[in-house]
Amino acid sequence: MKNQNKFLEIELKFPLINPEEAMRKLDILARKIKKDDYQKDIYFIPLHRDFIKQNPITEWLRIRKTNENITLNYKNWHSINNPRAVSADEFETSIGNEEALQKIFQYLNFKELITVEKNRNIWNFKDVEIAIDNVKDLGWFIELEDKGNFSSVDKAEEHLYKILKELNIEVGEQGFKGYPHLILEKRGLI
């Protein structure tokens, strides 16, 4: 959802029980957008405001390298009073010179925190972007993101759950932490 220069992401994430079966279903029912897109996400934190000291972590700043381009992304999750939040303010722009941006971060005391690598396949189904990710060190996940024009976060969230049920894809317990958070926990860093 876009609203006066504010970009709102509404997303559900689940561990995936049977990725091969899920991808077969999506190939039949949905429109394929990307196949085997390698993504390398490098996360940064400003030393003057340590994102990982927040509980839950509500902010992320990353550089994403894909097969096609490089982007800078900032997310601020709406989870300050709700650790089960499914929405975030998200701002993203293309980067022309990654090396220059990393030098800027270095001079401004932003330190590299963690790198997340994954292969992503993306489909579109009824105004929902469905990504199946194979995340290095974590395994398989499915993300459903609202691409429609819903009047509220609740209505978009309701639509996402409806789509998941309609697709009948077997998933584990819903997750509310991002991949960097999960990897940092797995490594005992938070």
PDB file of C-alpha atoms in Angstrom:
ATOM      1  CA  MET A   1       0.000   0.000   0.000  1.00  0.00           C
ATOM      2  CA  LYS A   2       1.274   3.473  -0.845  1.00  0.00           C
ATOM      3  CA  ASN A   3       0.019   6.519   0.971  1.00  0.00           C
ATOM      4  CA  GLN A   4       1.479  10.031   0.559  1.00  0.00           C
ATOM      5  CA  ASN A   5       5.172   9.123   0.260  1.00  0.00           C
ATOM      6  CA  LYS A   6       4.753   6.405   2.887  1.00  0.00           C
ATOM      7  CA  PHE A   7       5.103   2.829   1.723  1.00  0.00           C
ATOM      8  CA  LEU A   8       3.392   0.145   3.753  1.00  0.00           C
ATOM      9  CA  GLU A   9       4.350  -3.519   3.520  1.00  0.00           C
ATOM     10  CA  ILE A  10       1.884  -6.137   4.775  1.00  0.00           C
ATOM     11  CA  GLU A  11       3.350  -9.625   4.870  1.00  0.00           C
ATOM     12  CA  LEU A  12       2.904 -13.066   6.420  1.00  0.00           C
ATOM     13  CA  LYS A  13       5.827 -15.497   6.794  1.00  0.00           C
ATOM     14  CA  PHE A  14       5.819 -19.218   7.575  1.00  0.00           C
ATOM     15  CA  PRO A  15       8.361 -22.054   7.523  1.00  0.00           C
ATOM     16  CA  LEU A  16       7.487 -24.275   4.582  1.00  0.00           C
ATOM     17  CA  ILE A  17       6.872 -27.995   5.158  1.00  0.00           C
ATOM     18  CA  ASN A  18       7.065 -29.273   1.563  1.00  0.00           C
ATOM     19  CA  PRO A  19       8.649 -26.687  -0.772  1.00  0.00           C
ATOM     20  CA  GLU A  20       8.572 -28.888  -3.891  1.00  0.00           C
ATOM     21  CA  GLU A  21       4.833 -29.523  -3.571  1.00  0.00           C
ATOM     22  CA  ALA A  22       4.159 -25.835  -2.829  1.00  0.00           C
ATOM     23  CA  MET A  23       6.081 -24.738  -5.935  1.00  0.00           C
ATOM     24  CA  ARG A  24       4.223 -27.287  -8.100  1.00  0.00           C
ATOM     25  CA  LYS A  25       0.885 -25.908  -6.876  1.00  0.00           C
ATOM     26  CA  LEU A  26       1.951 -22.329  -7.496  1.00  0.00           C
ATOM     27  CA  ASP A  27       3.215 -23.170 -10.997  1.00  0.00           C
ATOM     28  CA  ILE A  28      -0.289 -24.428 -11.805  1.00  0.00           C
ATOM     29  CA  LEU A  29      -2.409 -21.807 -10.029  1.00  0.00           C
ATOM     30  CA  ALA A  30      -0.380 -18.581 -10.075  1.00  0.00           C
ATOM     31  CA  ARG A  31       1.605 -16.430 -12.491  1.00  0.00           C
ATOM     32  CA  LYS A  32       5.371 -16.908 -12.127  1.00  0.00           C
ATOM     33  CA  ILE A  33       7.272 -13.638 -11.785  1.00  0.00           C
ATOM     34  CA  LYS A  34      10.839 -14.744 -10.948  1.00  0.00           C
ATOM     35  CA  LYS A  35      12.653 -18.034 -10.835  1.00  0.00           C
ATOM     36  CA  ASP A  36      15.744 -18.839  -8.793  1.00  0.00           C
ATOM     37  CA  ASP A  37      16.549 -15.211  -7.968  1.00  0.00           C
ATOM     38  CA  TYR A  38      19.711 -15.206  -5.841  1.00  0.00           C
ATOM     39  CA  GLN A  39      19.564 -12.485  -3.180  1.00  0.00           C
ATOM     40  CA  LYS A  40      22.354 -11.387  -0.890  1.00  0.00           C
ATOM     41  CA  ASP A  41      21.201  -9.009   1.847  1.00  0.00           C
ATOM     42  CA  ILE A  42      23.816  -7.134   3.859  1.00  0.00           C
ATOM     43  CA  TYR A  43      22.347  -5.606   7.034  1.00  0.00           C
ATOM     44  CA  PHE A  44      23.783  -2.530   8.730  1.00  0.00           C
ATOM     45  CA  ILE A  45      23.211  -0.796  12.051  1.00  0.00           C
ATOM     46  CA  PRO A  46      24.102   2.764  13.026  1.00  0.00           C
ATOM     47  CA  LEU A  47      26.350   2.782  16.066  1.00  0.00           C
ATOM     48  CA  HIS A  48      24.385   5.696  17.541  1.00  0.00           C
ATOM     49  CA  ARG A  49      21.142   3.636  17.439  1.00  0.00           C
ATOM     50  CA  ASP A  50      21.626  -0.108  17.805  1.00  0.00           C
ATOM     51  CA  PHE A  51      18.626  -1.749  16.124  1.00  0.00           C
ATOM     52  CA  ILE A  52      19.255  -5.137  17.734  1.00  0.00           C
ATOM     53  CA  LYS A  53      18.900  -3.769  21.260  1.00  0.00           C
ATOM     54  CA  GLN A  54      15.206  -3.280  20.550  1.00  0.00           C
ATOM     55  CA  ASN A  55      12.966  -6.136  21.618  1.00  0.00           C
ATOM     56  CA  PRO A  56      11.400  -7.016  19.314  1.00  0.00           C
ATOM     57  CA  ILE A  57      13.698  -5.683  16.601  1.00  0.00           C
ATOM     58  CA  THR A  58      11.622  -3.156  14.684  1.00  0.00           C
ATOM     59  CA  GLU A  59      14.129  -1.635  12.230  1.00  0.00           C
ATOM     60  CA  TRP A  60      16.355  -2.999   9.485  1.00  0.00           C
ATOM     61  CA  LEU A  61      18.656  -1.267   6.984  1.00  0.00           C
ATOM     62  CA  ARG A  62      20.009  -3.397   4.158  1.00  0.00           C
ATOM     63  CA  ILE A  63      21.715  -3.460   0.807  1.00  0.00           C
ATOM     64  CA  ARG A  64      20.234  -6.178  -1.414  1.00  0.00           C
ATOM     65  CA  LYS A  65      22.133  -7.627  -4.366  1.00  0.00           C
ATOM     66  CA  THR A  66      20.072  -9.713  -6.789  1.00  0.00           C
ATOM     67  CA  ASN A  67      20.615 -11.189 -10.227  1.00  0.00           C
ATOM     68  CA  GLU A  68      19.222  -7.935 -11.653  1.00  0.00           C
ATOM     69  CA  ASN A  69      20.103  -4.968  -9.435  1.00  0.00           C
ATOM     70  CA  ILE A  70      21.261  -3.519  -6.118  1.00  0.00           C
ATOM     71  CA  THR A  71      18.901  -1.688  -3.757  1.00  0.00           C
ATOM     72  CA  LEU A  72      18.965   0.077  -0.407  1.00  0.00           C
ATOM     73  CA  ASN A  73      16.018  -0.710   1.868  1.00  0.00           C
ATOM     74  CA  TYR A  74      14.861   0.525   5.270  1.00  0.00           C
ATOM     75  CA  LYS A  75      11.994  -1.137   7.172  1.00  0.00           C
ATOM     76  CA  ASN A  76      10.357   0.007  10.379  1.00  0.00           C
ATOM     77  CA  TRP A  77       7.994  -2.723  11.634  1.00  0.00           C
ATOM     78  CA  HIS A  78       4.820  -1.745  13.457  1.00  0.00           C
ATOM     79  CA  SER A  79       5.708  -4.033  16.350  1.00  0.00           C
ATOM     80  CA  ILE A  80       6.624  -1.628  19.142  1.00  0.00           C
ATOM     81  CA  ASN A  81       3.459  -2.598  21.035  1.00  0.00           C
ATOM     82  CA  ASN A  82       2.681  -5.704  18.979  1.00  0.00           C
ATOM     83  CA  PRO A  83       5.357  -8.398  18.588  1.00  0.00           C
ATOM     84  CA  ARG A  84       3.036 -10.189  16.117  1.00  0.00           C
ATOM     85  CA  ALA A  85       2.862  -7.270  13.663  1.00  0.00           C
ATOM     86  CA  VAL A  86       2.558  -8.077   9.964  1.00  0.00           C
ATOM     87  CA  SER A  87       3.058  -4.544   8.608  1.00  0.00           C
ATOM     88  CA  ALA A  88       5.985  -2.165   8.247  1.00  0.00           C
ATOM     89  CA  ASP A  89       6.849   1.179   6.722  1.00  0.00           C
ATOM     90  CA  GLU A  90       9.241   0.288   3.918  1.00  0.00           C
ATOM     91  CA  PHE A  91      11.395   2.539   1.759  1.00  0.00           C
ATOM     92  CA  GLU A  92      13.558   1.208  -1.076  1.00  0.00           C
ATOM     93  CA  THR A  93      15.652   2.736  -3.842  1.00  0.00           C
ATOM     94  CA  SER A  94      18.102   1.518  -6.481  1.00  0.00           C
ATOM     95  CA  ILE A  95      21.820   1.968  -5.870  1.00  0.00           C
ATOM     96  CA  GLY A  96      24.147   3.007  -8.657  1.00  0.00           C
ATOM     97  CA  ASN A  97      27.397   2.555  -6.753  1.00  0.00           C
ATOM     98  CA  GLU A  98      27.379   0.059  -3.893  1.00  0.00           C
ATOM     99  CA  GLU A  99      31.030   0.642  -3.005  1.00  0.00           C
ATOM    100  CA  ALA A 100      30.404   4.382  -2.555  1.00  0.00           C
ATOM    101  CA  LEU A 101      27.362   3.702  -0.358  1.00  0.00           C
ATOM    102  CA  GLN A 102      29.352   1.315   1.836  1.00  0.00           C
ATOM    103  CA  LYS A 103      32.063   3.996   2.215  1.00  0.00           C
ATOM    104  CA  ILE A 104      29.375   6.515   3.229  1.00  0.00           C
ATOM    105  CA  PHE A 105      28.073   4.043   5.821  1.00  0.00           C
ATOM    106  CA  GLN A 106      31.618   3.533   7.122  1.00  0.00           C
ATOM    107  CA  TYR A 107      32.191   7.282   7.534  1.00  0.00           C
ATOM    108  CA  LEU A 108      28.815   7.700   9.256  1.00  0.00           C
ATOM    109  CA  ASN A 109      29.533   4.876  11.739  1.00  0.00           C
ATOM    110  CA  PHE A 110      27.168   2.287  10.308  1.00  0.00           C
ATOM    111  CA  LYS A 111      28.591  -1.173  10.837  1.00  0.00           C
ATOM    112  CA  GLU A 112      27.872  -4.316   8.891  1.00  0.00           C
ATOM    113  CA  LEU A 113      25.840  -6.649  11.090  1.00  0.00           C
ATOM    114  CA  ILE A 114      25.017  -9.782   9.135  1.00  0.00           C
ATOM    115  CA  THR A 115      24.577 -11.169   5.631  1.00  0.00           C
ATOM    116  CA  VAL A 116      21.557 -13.234   4.602  1.00  0.00           C
ATOM    117  CA  GLU A 117      21.721 -15.281   1.405  1.00  0.00           C
ATOM    118  CA  LYS A 118      18.740 -16.916  -0.241  1.00  0.00           C
ATOM    119  CA  ASN A 119      17.267 -18.163  -3.478  1.00  0.00           C
ATOM    120  CA  ARG A 120      13.783 -16.816  -4.117  1.00  0.00           C
ATOM    121  CA  ASN A 121      10.984 -17.844  -6.461  1.00  0.00           C
ATOM    122  CA  ILE A 122       8.070 -15.417  -6.826  1.00  0.00           C
ATOM    123  CA  TRP A 123       4.488 -15.820  -8.047  1.00  0.00           C
ATOM    124  CA  ASN A 124       1.457 -13.507  -8.164  1.00  0.00           C
ATOM    125  CA  PHE A 125      -1.969 -14.820  -7.165  1.00  0.00           C
ATOM    126  CA  LYS A 126      -5.061 -12.626  -6.567  1.00  0.00           C
ATOM    127  CA  ASP A 127      -3.131  -9.437  -5.676  1.00  0.00           C
ATOM    128  CA  VAL A 128      -0.713 -11.381  -3.474  1.00  0.00           C
ATOM    129  CA  GLU A 129       2.990 -11.755  -4.135  1.00  0.00           C
ATOM    130  CA  ILE A 130       4.049 -15.212  -2.969  1.00  0.00           C
ATOM    131  CA  ALA A 131       7.749 -15.830  -2.431  1.00  0.00           C
ATOM    132  CA  ILE A 132       9.292 -19.176  -1.625  1.00  0.00           C
ATOM    133  CA  ASP A 133      12.729 -18.697  -0.122  1.00  0.00           C
ATOM    134  CA  ASN A 134      15.505 -21.182   0.495  1.00  0.00           C
ATOM    135  CA  VAL A 135      17.517 -19.276   3.116  1.00  0.00           C
ATOM    136  CA  LYS A 136      21.096 -20.319   3.801  1.00  0.00           C
ATOM    137  CA  ASP A 137      21.390 -21.686   7.367  1.00  0.00           C
ATOM    138  CA  LEU A 138      17.605 -21.472   7.968  1.00  0.00           C
ATOM    139  CA  GLY A 139      15.789 -23.558   5.364  1.00  0.00           C
ATOM    140  CA  TRP A 140      12.578 -23.020   3.401  1.00  0.00           C
ATOM    141  CA  PHE A 141       9.968 -20.297   3.966  1.00  0.00           C
ATOM    142  CA  ILE A 142       6.929 -18.872   2.251  1.00  0.00           C
ATOM    143  CA  GLU A 143       6.076 -15.176   2.364  1.00  0.00           C
ATOM    144  CA  LEU A 144       2.760 -13.719   1.255  1.00  0.00           C
ATOM    145  CA  GLU A 145       2.723  -9.962   0.632  1.00  0.00           C
ATOM    146  CA  ASP A 146      -0.286  -7.782  -0.080  1.00  0.00           C
ATOM    147  CA  LYS A 147      -0.114  -6.133  -3.505  1.00  0.00           C
ATOM    148  CA  GLY A 148      -3.771  -5.079  -3.576  1.00  0.00           C
ATOM    149  CA  ASN A 149      -5.442  -1.893  -2.527  1.00  0.00           C
ATOM    150  CA  PHE A 150      -7.026  -2.719   0.814  1.00  0.00           C
ATOM    151  CA  SER A 151      -8.567  -0.102   3.077  1.00  0.00           C
ATOM    152  CA  SER A 152      -6.731  -1.332   6.187  1.00  0.00           C
ATOM    153  CA  VAL A 153      -3.941  -3.572   7.429  1.00  0.00           C
ATOM    154  CA  ASP A 154      -6.563  -5.885   8.961  1.00  0.00           C
ATOM    155  CA  LYS A 155      -8.369  -6.348   5.619  1.00  0.00           C
ATOM    156  CA  ALA A 156      -5.087  -7.027   3.812  1.00  0.00           C
ATOM    157  CA  GLU A 157      -4.011  -9.496   6.508  1.00  0.00           C
ATOM    158  CA  GLU A 158      -7.391 -11.254   6.283  1.00  0.00           C
ATOM    159  CA  HIS A 159      -6.954 -11.535   2.491  1.00  0.00           C
ATOM    160  CA  LEU A 160      -3.462 -13.036   2.899  1.00  0.00           C
ATOM    161  CA  TYR A 161      -4.725 -15.723   5.314  1.00  0.00           C
ATOM    162  CA  LYS A 162      -7.590 -16.482   2.917  1.00  0.00           C
ATOM    163  CA  ILE A 163      -5.151 -16.954   0.015  1.00  0.00           C
ATOM    164  CA  LEU A 164      -2.917 -19.258   2.077  1.00  0.00           C
ATOM    165  CA  LYS A 165      -5.933 -21.367   3.002  1.00  0.00           C
ATOM    166  CA  GLU A 166      -7.145 -21.437  -0.609  1.00  0.00           C
ATOM    167  CA  LEU A 167      -3.737 -22.613  -1.860  1.00  0.00           C
ATOM    168  CA  ASN A 168      -3.699 -25.348   0.801  1.00  0.00           C
ATOM    169  CA  ILE A 169       0.074 -25.161   1.234  1.00  0.00           C
ATOM    170  CA  GLU A 170       1.395 -26.933   4.313  1.00  0.00           C
ATOM    171  CA  VAL A 171       3.244 -24.503   6.579  1.00  0.00           C
ATOM    172  CA  GLY A 172       4.678 -24.429  10.088  1.00  0.00           C
ATOM    173  CA  GLU A 173       3.912 -21.906  12.814  1.00  0.00           C
ATOM    174  CA  GLN A 174       3.771 -18.305  11.604  1.00  0.00           C
ATOM    175  CA  GLY A 175       6.955 -16.335  12.157  1.00  0.00           C
ATOM    176  CA  PHE A 176       7.163 -12.675  13.108  1.00  0.00           C
ATOM    177  CA  LYS A 177      10.938 -12.255  12.951  1.00  0.00           C
ATOM    178  CA  GLY A 178      12.937 -11.469   9.845  1.00  0.00           C
ATOM    179  CA  TYR A 179      15.636 -13.700   8.428  1.00  0.00           C
ATOM    180  CA  PRO A 180      18.468 -11.584   9.909  1.00  0.00           C
ATOM    181  CA  HIS A 181      16.893 -11.848  13.369  1.00  0.00           C
ATOM    182  CA  LEU A 182      16.522 -15.633  13.030  1.00  0.00           C
ATOM    183  CA  ILE A 183      20.145 -16.064  11.920  1.00  0.00           C
ATOM    184  CA  LEU A 184      21.443 -13.812  14.706  1.00  0.00           C
ATOM    185  CA  GLU A 185      19.471 -15.916  17.225  1.00  0.00           C
ATOM    186  CA  LYS A 186      20.722 -19.171  15.709  1.00  0.00           C
ATOM    187  CA  ARG A 187      24.308 -17.949  16.036  1.00  0.00           C
ATOM    188  CA  GLY A 188      23.706 -16.843  19.633  1.00  0.00           C
ATOM    189  CA  LEU A 189      24.391 -13.183  18.838  1.00  0.00           C
ATOM    190  CA  ILE A 190      21.114 -11.923  20.338  1.00  0.00           C
TER     191      ILE A 190
END
